[in-house]
Structures are given as C-alpha cells and as structure tokens.
XYZ file of C-alpha atoms in Angstrom:
680
model
C 0.000 0.000 0.000
C 1.416 3.369 -0.955
C 2.242 5.717 1.904
C 0.553 9.038 2.509
C 2.687 12.141 1.956
C 4.068 14.033 4.955
C 2.002 17.050 5.993
C 3.330 20.469 4.969
C 5.062 22.823 7.360
C 1.894 24.809 8.059
C 0.070 21.656 9.079
C 2.913 20.644 11.366
C 1.861 23.292 13.867
C -1.121 21.139 14.843
C -0.175 17.737 13.381
C 2.896 16.861 15.409
C 3.967 13.245 15.796
C 2.568 11.867 19.015
C 4.028 9.033 21.004
C 2.032 7.562 23.826
C 3.693 7.615 27.195
C 5.571 10.864 26.599
C 2.923 12.899 28.421
C 1.700 14.587 25.226
C -1.990 14.647 24.455
C -3.508 15.135 21.050
C -5.820 17.668 22.589
C -2.856 20.026 23.025
C -2.769 20.419 19.220
C -6.409 19.794 18.405
C -8.025 21.439 15.401
C -11.590 22.541 16.131
C -12.359 22.064 12.404
C -11.000 18.526 12.365
C -12.891 15.670 10.750
C -12.725 13.828 14.077
C -14.694 16.659 15.681
C -17.177 16.610 12.779
C -18.028 12.958 13.531
C -18.603 13.668 17.220
C -15.132 12.944 18.522
C -13.403 14.745 21.358
C -9.594 14.937 21.280
C -9.566 15.609 25.007
C -10.166 11.875 25.582
C -7.827 10.620 22.840
C -4.160 10.218 23.554
C -1.577 10.266 20.798
C -0.712 7.311 18.617
C 2.012 4.931 19.725
C 3.881 4.167 16.507
C 5.007 7.594 15.258
C 2.015 8.081 12.952
C 0.122 11.237 12.145
C -3.500 11.252 13.317
C -5.030 12.058 9.949
C -8.526 12.656 11.333
C -7.128 15.842 12.932
C -7.356 17.295 9.446
C -10.622 18.649 8.127
C -12.796 16.479 5.891
C -11.833 18.722 2.946
C -8.124 18.159 3.581
C -8.655 14.386 3.907
C -10.454 14.223 0.558
C -7.510 16.049 -1.039
C -5.079 13.327 0.034
C -3.823 10.705 -2.372
C -6.652 8.210 -2.967
C -5.822 4.601 -2.060
C -8.558 2.291 -3.326
C -7.556 -0.905 -1.506
C -9.483 -1.661 1.688
C -7.689 -0.554 4.880
C -9.790 -2.935 7.019
C -8.806 -6.464 8.072
C -12.121 -8.287 7.858
C -12.137 -11.426 10.025
C -8.350 -11.710 9.972
C -6.306 -10.797 13.018
C -4.068 -7.750 12.891
C -0.424 -8.682 12.471
C 2.689 -6.743 13.438
C 2.865 -5.222 9.952
C -0.656 -3.798 10.329
C 0.276 -1.196 12.952
C -0.563 1.612 10.490
C -4.160 0.321 10.323
C -4.638 -0.315 14.036
C -6.270 2.476 16.032
C -8.283 3.088 19.179
C -6.286 1.081 21.734
C -3.561 3.641 22.497
C -4.040 3.805 26.264
C -4.079 0.015 26.464
C -0.821 -0.223 24.533
C 0.835 2.106 27.021
C -0.605 0.278 30.045
C 0.400 -3.175 28.789
C 3.865 -2.008 27.756
C 4.532 -0.546 31.191
C 3.150 -3.666 32.862
C 5.384 -5.959 30.807
C 8.555 -3.911 31.227
C 8.041 -3.895 34.972
C 6.747 -7.448 35.585
C 8.083 -9.494 32.611
C 4.864 -11.559 32.351
C 1.402 -10.639 31.039
C -1.761 -12.776 30.970
C -4.216 -10.802 28.828
C -7.794 -11.979 29.292
C -10.817 -10.928 27.297
C -13.976 -12.104 25.602
C -13.892 -13.790 22.219
C -13.801 -10.997 19.643
C -12.417 -8.390 22.042
C -9.212 -8.020 19.985
C -6.652 -9.544 22.377
C -4.353 -10.992 19.705
C -4.590 -7.909 17.489
C -3.760 -5.611 20.402
C -0.580 -7.578 21.112
C 0.465 -8.013 17.479
C -0.273 -4.570 16.031
C 0.013 -2.533 19.213
C 2.150 -3.982 21.988
C 4.862 -5.601 19.850
C 5.559 -2.482 17.716
C 5.678 -0.432 20.917
C 8.147 -2.900 22.486
C 10.299 -2.673 19.362
C 10.320 1.081 19.789
C 11.413 0.582 23.389
C 14.071 -2.131 22.941
C 15.007 -1.561 19.280
C 13.715 -3.510 16.283
C 16.970 -5.423 15.899
C 17.159 -6.325 19.572
C 13.657 -7.722 20.180
C 13.204 -11.345 19.058
C 9.482 -12.048 18.582
C 8.638 -15.730 19.158
C 4.891 -16.010 18.594
C 2.977 -19.290 18.485
C -0.408 -20.888 19.183
C -0.169 -24.127 21.215
C -1.310 -27.222 19.369
C -1.334 -30.966 20.082
C 2.322 -30.663 21.109
C 3.049 -27.116 22.357
C 6.795 -27.804 22.344
C 6.549 -28.444 18.591
C 4.520 -25.245 18.261
C 7.295 -23.282 19.997
C 9.875 -24.963 17.770
C 8.432 -23.359 14.623
C 9.271 -19.661 15.341
C 12.606 -20.741 16.846
C 13.518 -22.670 13.685
C 12.712 -19.621 11.543
C 14.951 -17.406 13.674
C 17.801 -19.768 14.602
C 17.560 -22.668 12.125
C 16.254 -26.192 12.593
C 19.463 -27.629 14.028
C 19.698 -25.027 16.789
C 15.975 -25.049 17.532
C 15.520 -28.822 17.778
C 16.173 -28.914 21.544
C 12.809 -27.149 22.001
C 11.010 -30.270 20.743
C 11.811 -32.322 23.838
C 8.712 -32.834 25.979
C 10.342 -32.124 29.339
C 9.898 -29.668 32.196
C 13.412 -28.243 31.726
C 12.996 -27.584 27.990
C 12.022 -23.883 27.959
C 14.783 -22.906 30.387
C 17.322 -24.893 28.335
C 16.184 -23.197 25.113
C 16.645 -19.733 26.628
C 20.077 -20.613 27.994
C 21.238 -22.053 24.670
C 19.855 -19.544 22.162
C 19.082 -16.144 23.654
C 22.632 -14.758 23.890
C 22.378 -10.968 24.421
C 19.059 -10.390 22.674
C 15.740 -9.411 24.255
C 13.126 -12.145 23.838
C 9.349 -11.828 23.613
C 7.553 -15.190 23.889
C 3.955 -14.613 22.838
C 1.640 -17.595 23.445
C -1.521 -16.633 21.578
C -4.834 -18.416 22.301
C -3.488 -19.974 25.491
C -6.850 -21.754 25.888
C -5.793 -24.111 23.083
C -3.690 -25.928 25.701
C -6.988 -27.079 27.193
C -8.817 -27.837 23.934
C -6.066 -29.216 21.664
C -3.230 -30.499 23.841
C -3.417 -33.953 25.494
C -3.162 -33.938 29.278
C 0.403 -35.305 29.496
C 1.923 -32.750 27.094
C -0.179 -29.971 28.634
C 1.018 -30.734 32.156
C 4.671 -30.904 31.114
C 4.463 -27.677 29.105
C 2.745 -25.772 31.922
C 5.415 -26.934 34.391
C 8.125 -25.939 31.919
C 6.550 -22.495 31.482
C 6.270 -22.008 35.245
C 9.970 -22.852 35.610
C 10.866 -20.221 33.006
C 8.646 -17.567 34.613
C 10.221 -18.374 37.970
C 13.630 -17.281 36.652
C 12.402 -13.644 36.640
C 14.727 -12.808 33.771
C 14.109 -9.245 32.518
C 15.526 -10.265 29.148
C 12.555 -12.623 28.681
C 9.110 -11.094 28.291
C 6.231 -13.599 28.251
C 2.762 -12.676 26.978
C -0.250 -14.985 26.986
C -3.703 -14.200 25.623
C -6.673 -16.256 26.754
C -10.438 -16.103 26.498
C -11.865 -15.098 29.864
C -14.504 -17.853 29.726
C -11.686 -20.428 29.908
C -10.458 -19.117 33.243
C -11.934 -22.095 35.110
C -9.623 -24.408 33.144
C -6.624 -23.231 35.149
C -8.153 -24.248 38.505
C -6.476 -27.716 38.485
C -3.115 -25.907 38.156
C -2.344 -23.874 41.298
C 0.847 -22.532 39.715
C -1.198 -21.065 36.850
C -3.569 -19.614 39.428
C -0.614 -17.776 40.918
C 0.318 -16.456 37.461
C -3.252 -15.216 37.045
C -3.193 -13.469 40.422
C 0.115 -11.712 39.749
C 0.076 -10.890 36.039
C -3.464 -10.741 34.609
C -5.084 -7.820 32.781
C -8.711 -7.942 31.647
C -9.249 -6.253 28.268
C -12.389 -4.109 28.323
C -14.671 -3.107 25.444
C -13.675 -0.104 23.363
C -15.290 3.204 24.267
C -17.151 5.297 21.691
C -14.215 7.690 21.248
C -11.887 4.733 20.599
C -14.344 3.142 18.168
C -14.630 6.407 16.204
C -10.893 6.478 15.704
C -10.746 2.747 14.813
C -13.472 3.257 12.180
C -12.575 6.659 10.718
C -8.767 6.811 10.776
C -7.995 3.904 8.370
C -10.378 5.314 5.759
C -9.026 8.843 6.271
C -5.506 7.574 5.563
C -6.819 6.346 2.209
C -8.384 9.755 1.511
C -12.007 8.710 2.225
C -14.570 9.914 4.789
C -17.934 8.593 6.037
C -21.311 10.180 5.312
C -22.591 12.293 8.214
C -24.219 10.080 10.882
C -22.946 6.780 9.454
C -20.206 6.246 12.038
C -22.693 6.796 14.884
C -25.034 4.245 13.317
C -22.197 1.731 12.955
C -21.225 2.191 16.624
C -24.843 1.739 17.745
C -25.176 -1.435 15.641
C -21.826 -2.713 16.913
C -23.009 -2.489 20.516
C -26.089 -4.524 19.597
C -23.828 -7.349 18.361
C -22.035 -8.199 21.630
C -19.024 -6.071 20.683
C -17.234 -8.380 18.231
C -14.351 -6.341 16.772
C -13.631 -8.836 13.939
C -17.299 -8.548 12.953
C -16.948 -4.754 12.891
C -13.808 -5.020 10.754
C -15.567 -7.495 8.457
C -18.490 -5.106 7.992
C -16.189 -2.151 7.257
C -14.156 -4.228 4.802
C -17.341 -5.373 3.052
C -18.685 -1.801 3.005
C -15.457 -0.589 1.402
C -15.432 -3.321 -1.245
C -19.106 -2.746 -2.083
C -18.550 1.021 -2.433
C -16.233 1.247 -5.456
C -18.235 4.088 -7.028
C -18.561 5.991 -3.732
C -14.839 5.605 -3.030
C -14.063 7.411 -6.257
C -16.159 10.219 -4.772
C -14.249 9.712 -1.492
C -17.276 9.021 0.720
C -18.814 5.876 2.242
C -22.629 6.045 2.164
C -25.329 4.989 4.647
C -27.442 3.484 1.865
C -24.732 0.941 0.974
C -24.206 0.120 4.636
C -27.925 -0.526 5.136
C -28.051 -2.731 2.034
C -25.379 -4.911 3.640
C -27.567 -5.398 6.703
C -25.340 -3.363 8.993
C -22.950 -4.912 11.512
C -25.639 -7.377 12.563
C -26.463 -8.719 9.126
C -23.361 -8.185 6.996
C -21.587 -11.418 7.878
C -24.745 -13.515 7.735
C -25.739 -11.987 4.405
C -22.337 -12.656 2.872
C -22.135 -16.187 4.302
C -25.633 -16.925 2.988
C -24.624 -15.690 -0.452
C -21.707 -18.142 -0.562
C -23.761 -21.005 0.933
C -26.688 -20.429 -1.451
C -24.327 -20.586 -4.447
C -23.681 -24.278 -3.627
C -25.931 -27.052 -4.906
C -27.636 -29.376 -2.408
C -24.743 -31.848 -2.263
C -22.178 -29.074 -1.829
C -24.249 -27.502 0.983
C -24.275 -30.836 2.825
C -20.509 -31.121 2.367
C -20.038 -27.539 3.631
C -22.054 -28.411 6.755
C -19.875 -31.491 7.340
C -16.740 -29.345 7.072
C -18.039 -26.743 9.511
C -19.167 -29.438 11.975
C -15.649 -30.861 12.014
C -14.275 -27.387 12.766
C -16.622 -26.695 15.695
C -16.327 -27.933 19.257
C -18.420 -27.327 22.368
C -17.063 -26.080 25.665
C -20.043 -26.636 27.930
C -22.813 -25.193 25.789
C -20.558 -22.617 24.107
C -19.524 -23.388 20.493
C -15.847 -22.714 19.755
C -13.603 -23.102 16.735
C -11.171 -26.010 16.490
C -8.143 -26.317 14.204
C -7.749 -29.537 12.193
C -5.414 -31.040 9.629
C -6.460 -29.771 6.211
C -5.681 -33.074 4.469
C -8.704 -34.834 6.012
C -10.906 -32.759 3.683
C -8.843 -33.250 0.542
C -9.498 -36.953 -0.172
C -12.895 -36.321 -1.750
C -13.062 -34.115 -4.858
C -16.329 -32.346 -3.966
C -15.246 -31.768 -0.391
C -11.932 -30.314 -1.554
C -13.677 -27.942 -3.984
C -16.095 -26.716 -1.286
C -13.244 -26.345 1.212
C -11.248 -24.078 -1.102
C -14.346 -22.061 -1.975
C -14.915 -21.397 1.748
C -11.254 -20.454 2.169
C -11.248 -18.177 -0.883
C -14.311 -16.369 0.476
C -12.583 -16.005 3.877
C -15.140 -17.993 5.862
C -12.329 -20.439 6.677
C -8.626 -19.766 7.249
C -5.829 -22.121 6.206
C -2.383 -21.923 7.787
C 0.861 -23.883 7.589
C 2.195 -25.414 10.808
C 5.169 -27.765 11.171
C 5.078 -28.642 7.489
C 1.334 -29.395 7.665
C -1.586 -27.280 6.516
C -4.382 -26.660 9.006
C -7.816 -25.125 8.576
C -10.200 -23.411 11.017
C -13.248 -21.134 11.051
C -12.163 -17.572 10.201
C -13.506 -16.288 13.492
C -15.911 -17.452 16.187
C -18.090 -14.453 15.308
C -19.163 -16.530 12.300
C -20.171 -19.437 14.564
C -22.261 -17.164 16.767
C -23.789 -14.941 14.059
C -24.545 -17.142 11.050
C -27.978 -18.723 11.347
C -27.007 -21.740 9.215
C -24.330 -22.670 11.749
C -26.307 -21.884 14.901
C -29.143 -24.146 13.704
C -26.703 -26.841 12.592
C -25.000 -26.847 16.010
C -28.356 -27.079 17.776
C -29.423 -29.998 15.556
C -26.121 -31.902 15.807
C -25.215 -31.094 19.418
C -25.287 -34.752 20.515
C -23.008 -35.802 17.655
C -20.554 -32.971 18.402
C -20.368 -33.940 22.089
C -19.914 -37.650 21.276
C -17.270 -36.858 18.642
C -15.349 -34.630 21.065
C -15.333 -37.454 23.621
C -14.248 -39.846 20.879
C -11.298 -37.648 19.880
C -10.211 -37.191 23.499
C -10.401 -40.919 24.300
C -8.647 -41.844 21.045
C -5.755 -39.509 21.935
C -5.557 -41.011 25.412
C -5.560 -44.554 23.988
C -2.851 -43.608 21.500
C -0.648 -42.269 24.306
C -1.170 -45.345 26.511
C -0.519 -47.883 23.746
C 2.923 -46.417 23.082
C 3.984 -47.786 26.473
C 1.572 -50.596 27.377
C -0.580 -52.399 24.803
C -2.451 -54.447 27.409
C -3.361 -51.393 29.484
C -4.429 -49.606 26.279
C -7.209 -52.195 25.838
C -8.860 -50.733 28.913
C -9.141 -47.370 27.087
C -11.170 -48.843 24.223
C -14.878 -48.144 23.845
C -17.511 -50.775 24.539
C -21.238 -51.052 24.935
C -23.660 -48.316 23.909
C -20.987 -45.697 23.078
C -19.300 -47.989 20.567
C -22.662 -49.062 19.155
C -23.618 -45.397 18.587
C -20.326 -44.594 16.835
C -20.710 -47.640 14.562
C -24.239 -46.490 13.748
C -23.096 -42.908 12.974
C -20.312 -44.173 10.708
C -22.768 -46.345 8.790
C -24.950 -43.257 8.354
C -21.818 -41.358 7.189
C -22.435 -38.782 9.915
C -18.711 -38.783 10.847
C -16.969 -38.589 7.458
C -13.734 -36.790 8.397
C -12.248 -38.680 11.334
C -8.470 -38.563 11.675
C -6.223 -41.607 11.393
C -5.753 -42.181 15.131
C -9.507 -42.006 15.776
C -10.243 -44.500 12.999
C -7.630 -46.869 14.457
C -9.220 -46.442 17.889
C -12.676 -47.381 16.579
C -11.335 -50.390 14.678
C -9.391 -51.578 17.733
C -12.555 -51.197 19.858
C -14.575 -53.274 17.385
C -11.837 -55.919 17.244
C -11.693 -56.109 21.057
C -15.485 -56.387 21.243
C -15.450 -59.252 18.755
C -12.680 -60.944 20.740
C -14.743 -60.664 23.938
C -17.817 -61.990 22.133
C -15.883 -65.017 20.855
C -14.522 -65.643 24.340
C -18.034 -65.404 25.801
C -19.386 -67.760 23.143
C -16.648 -70.278 23.946
C -17.473 -70.004 27.648
C -21.143 -70.662 26.965
C -20.316 -73.639 24.762
C -18.014 -74.980 27.448
C -20.683 -74.554 30.115
C -23.217 -76.227 27.866
C -20.902 -79.201 27.282
C -20.323 -79.478 31.020
C -24.066 -79.380 31.650
C -24.622 -81.993 28.943
C -21.973 -84.253 30.459
C -23.574 -83.862 33.866
C -27.001 -84.528 32.367
C -25.698 -87.585 30.495
C -24.109 -88.884 33.656
C -27.332 -88.258 35.479
C -29.298 -90.221 32.875
C -26.967 -93.187 33.203
C -27.187 -92.913 36.947
C -30.994 -92.989 36.737
C -30.792 -96.199 34.819
C -28.560 -97.607 37.550
C -30.024 -95.976 40.581
C -32.875 -93.478 40.681
C -31.556 -91.875 43.866
C -28.217 -91.197 42.262
C -30.038 -89.692 39.252
C -31.982 -87.364 41.520
C -28.726 -86.256 43.135
C -27.160 -85.545 39.734
C -30.184 -83.485 38.732
C -29.894 -81.532 41.924
C -26.200 -80.979 41.174
C -27.005 -79.595 37.720
C -29.685 -77.362 39.186
C -27.302 -76.079 41.828
C -24.651 -75.395 39.161
C -27.153 -73.234 37.266
C -28.216 -71.436 40.442
C -24.540 -70.774 41.214
C -24.102 -69.469 37.671
C -27.050 -67.099 38.240
C -25.439 -65.693 41.371
C -22.102 -65.302 39.557
C -23.831 -63.467 36.729
C -25.440 -61.122 39.283
C -22.065 -60.207 40.757
C -20.543 -59.922 37.266
C -23.341 -57.549 36.201
C -22.508 -55.008 38.904
C -18.785 -55.317 38.150
C -19.337 -54.594 34.449
C -21.162 -51.347 35.191
C -19.183 -50.004 38.138
C -15.676 -51.029 37.126
C -15.827 -50.969 33.316
C -18.736 -48.639 32.493
C -20.438 -51.348 30.397
C -24.066 -50.581 31.264
C -25.699 -52.648 28.533
C -23.592 -55.759 29.225
C -24.352 -55.410 32.944
C -28.114 -55.383 32.387
C -27.900 -58.354 30.016
C -25.995 -60.414 32.587
C -28.465 -59.538 35.376
C -31.492 -60.360 33.198
C -29.965 -63.725 32.234
C -29.355 -64.479 35.902
C -32.960 -63.742 36.864
C -34.277 -65.893 33.996
C -32.252 -68.837 35.318
C -33.811 -68.294 38.748
C -37.292 -68.077 37.243
C -36.687 -71.394 35.475
C -36.151 -73.060 38.849
C -38.736 -70.908 40.677
C -36.078 -69.540 42.967
C -34.902 -66.120 44.152
C -31.424 -64.873 44.941
C -30.599 -61.669 46.876
C -27.421 -61.050 44.863
C -29.320 -61.046 41.549
C -32.192 -58.937 42.883
C -29.694 -56.480 44.369
C -27.907 -56.296 41.012
C -31.129 -55.457 39.147
C -32.149 -52.896 41.776
C -28.740 -51.211 41.852
C -28.482 -51.074 38.049
C -31.864 -49.399 37.814
C -30.889 -47.075 40.646
C -27.723 -46.051 38.783
C -29.879 -45.223 35.772
C -31.904 -42.754 37.924
C -34.825 -45.252 37.687
C -37.345 -44.791 40.496
C -37.074 -48.029 42.433
C -38.090 -49.739 45.645
C -34.936 -48.741 47.533
C -35.614 -45.027 47.181
C -36.099 -44.480 50.936
C -32.428 -45.235 51.618
C -30.150 -42.153 51.748
C -26.999 -44.041 50.641
C -25.847 -47.169 48.760
C -27.627 -50.477 49.555
C -24.861 -52.648 50.983
C -26.734 -55.921 51.644
C -30.047 -57.674 51.009
C -31.749 -60.825 52.281
C -34.882 -62.622 51.064
C -37.383 -64.603 53.119
C -37.732 -68.333 52.251
C -41.040 -67.730 50.437
C -39.326 -65.213 48.127
C -41.965 -62.509 48.719
C -40.203 -60.222 51.199
C -36.809 -58.509 51.015
C -34.782 -56.873 53.777
C -32.199 -54.251 52.678
C -29.335 -52.761 54.663
C -27.754 -49.453 53.615
C -24.570 -47.497 54.294
C -26.830 -44.917 55.948
C -27.185 -47.419 58.871
C -30.856 -48.152 58.171
C -32.720 -51.425 57.484
C -35.876 -51.539 55.377
C -38.434 -54.295 54.688
C -39.991 -54.513 51.196
C -42.551 -56.513 49.282
C -40.883 -57.978 46.178
C -42.431 -57.635 42.730
C -39.952 -59.545 40.586
C -42.153 -59.280 37.492
C -41.995 -55.483 37.709
C -38.244 -55.593 38.331
C -37.655 -57.645 35.186
C -40.082 -55.514 33.171
C -38.229 -52.296 34.032
C -34.849 -53.898 33.350
C -35.978 -55.126 29.932
C -37.471 -51.712 29.155
C -33.983 -50.231 29.605
C -32.257 -52.650 27.168
C -35.046 -53.221 24.643
C -33.877 -50.508 22.214
C -30.463 -52.161 22.044
C -31.976 -55.631 21.550
C -34.030 -54.365 18.607
C -31.209 -52.314 17.050
C -29.384 -54.501 14.485
C -26.297 -52.267 14.767
C -25.906 -52.556 18.555
C -23.220 -54.797 20.002
C -25.682 -57.297 21.524
C -24.834 -60.906 20.650
C -27.303 -62.459 18.224
C -28.061 -65.335 20.588
C -29.014 -62.792 23.305
C -31.488 -60.690 21.302
C -34.432 -62.757 22.542
C -33.501 -62.518 26.216
C -36.497 -60.286 26.986
C -39.027 -62.045 24.780
C -42.265 -62.520 26.699
C -41.267 -60.071 29.443
C-alpha cells in the first residue's frame, strides 16, 4: 500500500507526531475544524498514537479528501491484525501504554478478554511495535505461536525460523526443563518476547500429558524472573476455570493478569474513521454513529466490525471514487448485525444441495463445544482433501474467507475464520443445535482416542482398557454407517477399529465359555441319565447338582453384572448379565438376593425410580425370606428396610432399559441374546 505524503510545514503546527507515554496529548494540538470533531469525537479523551504516525482525522474532511486516494481496503475483515498492520490499528492507544509498562516492569502478562475483544490484534499490532520502539527492532526477538497438540513443537516453529532447525531442535523435547534450556542455549544478548496466543488451546487441543509438562516448563521459566525474557499470553476469559487444576497457573493469574475491556465510543470512532481517512475517504454524516450503535447490539465483536467495514469498502467502489462511504450501501449490507450472515448466505446459497451438505460437514468438524458454548477447532487440512467435492467446497470457503488455512510444522491446518461466524450465522447456529449430541460424542471420541494412542505407546495391554464398549461404541458404529462422521483422523479411525476388534474378541470368548458350560451341563445330564438307569436316587442327586450349578451361575452373573457397570462402564452388558441371571432363577422358581440387588442397583444407577428409594446411601446388603416374597435391605446410611418384592416389575423395568439395544441390528448385543427379553 502506498504511503501518505508528509504534511506540509503549516500543518505541522497542529499535526505533530505523538508518542504515547511521553505525556503529550492530542488535545494540546487539536483542530476545532478537524474531521474527528465533525463525527462527534473529542480529542480531550484521545491520547496520541504509539507508533510515530500522524492522526489524519485531525485534518478537516476537505483536507482528507484532497489526500492521495488509495482504493484498496484498509480494514482487516475477520483476519487478526499482524505486526505489519500497525498503520491500520487504532483506538487502543491507552491500552498499549498500560500493557507495555506492565510488561517492562513485571516481565509476564496474561491478557484476558472475551472472544472478539481483539486480544491478539492488540498484542500483534500494538504492543509488539511499541516494544520494538522501546528495545530496538533489531534487539527484540518475537517468538509467537499458538499451542497445538504438542506445544513444544509449536514453539519450535518460530525458533527454527529465527535460529535454524538444528539449533531449535532442543525445544522439541517434551520435558519440564525444555524452555529454560532453550533460553540458555539460544538467547545470547538479545531481548526475547515469547507470545503464546490463544493460550486456551492448551486445554482444547493439547493432550493432558503434554499440557502438564508444558505448563510446568513455562512455570519454571517464569520463575527465573529474567528481565531479558518477556512472556505474553492471551486467553479467552470464559476459559479461566480451566486453570483451577493448576495452582501454579492460578498464581500467574493473580500476579500478572489484565482484563481487556470493550472499546469506548471515542476509541471506536478512531478505529473506524482513521484507516479510511488515511486512504483519503470519509464517512457520510451520521454513518459512524449508526455503525457504533449497531456494533453495541452485536455483543461487541471487533472482527465482525472489521468485516463489515471491509465489506462496506469493497461494495462502495463508485462511492470511493467520490471519497465518501454512504449509509445506503451500509444498510443494504444489513449493517454490523447482518453483513456477515448476508455474505455467508450468499456463498452457501451458491452451492448445490450436495455441496451444501458437504459444507455443513466441514463446519461441523471445525466446531467444538465447551459446555454449551460453540468454539472453533483447528484440524489437519488433508482430512478434507481426499474427496473431490469436499476439496472444492473447502477451497471455496477459504477463498471467500469464511475459513482460514495456515501452515504449521510442514502441515496445513484449517479453522473457522472467526468465532463471530459461529455465533452470528444462522445456518451454523441451527446446525449446532441440531447436531449437538453428535458434536459432544465426537469430542469425547477424539479425546479418548488420543488417550488410547498415548497409553498404547507404552503398554498395549493397558491400552485395551481405554477402548470403547457397549452403547458408546454401538452409537459410533451407527453414525459411521450413516456417514455422519466422514472426516475422522487416522488415530480415531484406528481407535474405533481396535474397539470393534476387542469387542469381537470378547464376544468369541463369551461364546466359547457358553459352549463350554453347555458341554459341562450336557456331560452332567448324560451322567445323570446313566445314573438314573442304575439308581434313581443317584439320578436325583445328579439333577440336583445340575440345578445347583445353574443357580450358582445365576449368582455369579449377578455379581458380574454389577462389576461390568461399576468397574468398566459397560451398562448394557451389565443389564444383560443380570437379566440372564434372573431368567435362570425363574426357570427353577427360585430367588437370589445377589441377583435382585444387582437389578435394583443397576436401575438405581440409571436414575430409575425403584423400591430402595427411601435409603439415603448405597444399599450394601439384602436378604430374602424363604417364600421369596419379602426382602430386607441394609444401607450405608445405617438403616434397614423391609420390602414386598415384585420380581415381574423388576424384570419388566430392566428389559425396558435394554429393549432398544436388543431391537437395534447395529448394537453390540450378541445375536443369541437378542431374545432374552421375549415374553417379558
């Protein structure tokens, strides 16, 4: 972009260079005929600019329109401001001074703020240029990164650019001493700025082991209190609860946090008007006030404001030639509230039905949920490039700046351009509401797959315990058959396949056990038959033995049922075992307190209203009268209760819980067990 000419000597009397922190105030040189005053601004509340720029809006509107016309948009849209955008970044002057002073004095800054409050842009286009003014551009080494799956690898990337891969490779070691070692080996006499942008990604992207090690490594480095190392972290304020398991991070928060507040009207006027004025363009009277009013209606998203201004500029080619941005064009865009949605709808509506479905699948993969709050997630771009249609839609979304693609560690990643899109675009808000269950299940799937992958590197047998079973696995298999999860990564696919393989192994083992038990029963029965032929009394004894073996099996199944649910989380398998046990008892017209307790406790765990509801704690023991009609229960609350038993109702409620799985051909119920509740 071409630079504006220097003001003439006459203008210099009221257009001095202003540098924040020097004690100067723009009001000392204000021009009562300035354009800034025309749009309702007051220079008494605006301090000078921090990067040796002229405040162009001090000129009159006539003088601004006589400047060299620059037709390219001066607004950033949904993109973050970078260090090179300092000449387009306005309105945060007092914050730049405050944060600079804080960092010079304390070495560490944790900048908190809402999504869309401009945290990253303030650091990149405001704080870093100011620090370079303070320390010298050649002296300050800017090491900026966003933590990913491995934050040590993320830190390696800016180090490799500055110092080369060979020198930077020590930063890749996942160890608590790593950051201190890197500083000792590479810093020399330079001043370092380590900027960890989107610090919340440690809690959404990084597995627990790497996260814990990195946090401990960072705390060690902060503890050195080295004035040659300045550390800045930006984090969304709604992620503050994530640091509670880390007392050391809590201490960092207490000592070094700053909460970024919304921009005031005077700051917004400068942020809106000054970039256009530098290009020789002004706003129609009253338009800036309308934009500010609309902005406040939209929860104060600065990227959304920048997007609207960028769109307004690009839709105003004719007006720009006349050097004025018009209210009519702004209103046609839908204002700040509707501009992004209108543009996103235009792109979405240009797709055919198949492409729209593909676009929805892409967006779903790029959205996560933190509680009920939708957030953007960064993924490997290659997972979308295997299918031709998906690849075409992906690049169309990137070209139209709804998605952003970046290169990291030799890999390309993609993410939603800004969370303002997730919150403001009706297509996405409705999609998230409709697919909320799938998003939550997929997030759990990704987290458990990562955990399994970490465990299997050290212990394959222990990794089997991380695999999915029961209803969760059945649901994932069902969703994959419906092609509702088309873009799973390689590790997650391996995790699902390993879970299915382990389930099949357990089913084969169970089938073998049943066959073995059946053969044993047949041998006992055959022996009993022979014994009958020899001696009827011996035959009766053998029959009793077989009966007792089955009753023992019923009791074992009752104990096994509770173990499956409480120790392994296999709810469905637990109910199946308990129902089988009770059916054995019904066959012999017997009752067993272990089996009844199992059915009662399983229903209790499912929040089912049951006959033990008067107890205030777990039921620890039960006993049944010889006639099988009365049950006595003892609880950990030191109470004993007497109950009438309705076993038919107990079985009915148990079968009601599992019936959907029995009737679902995709569930992981064994075929021979699907009729277990027939007639109940």
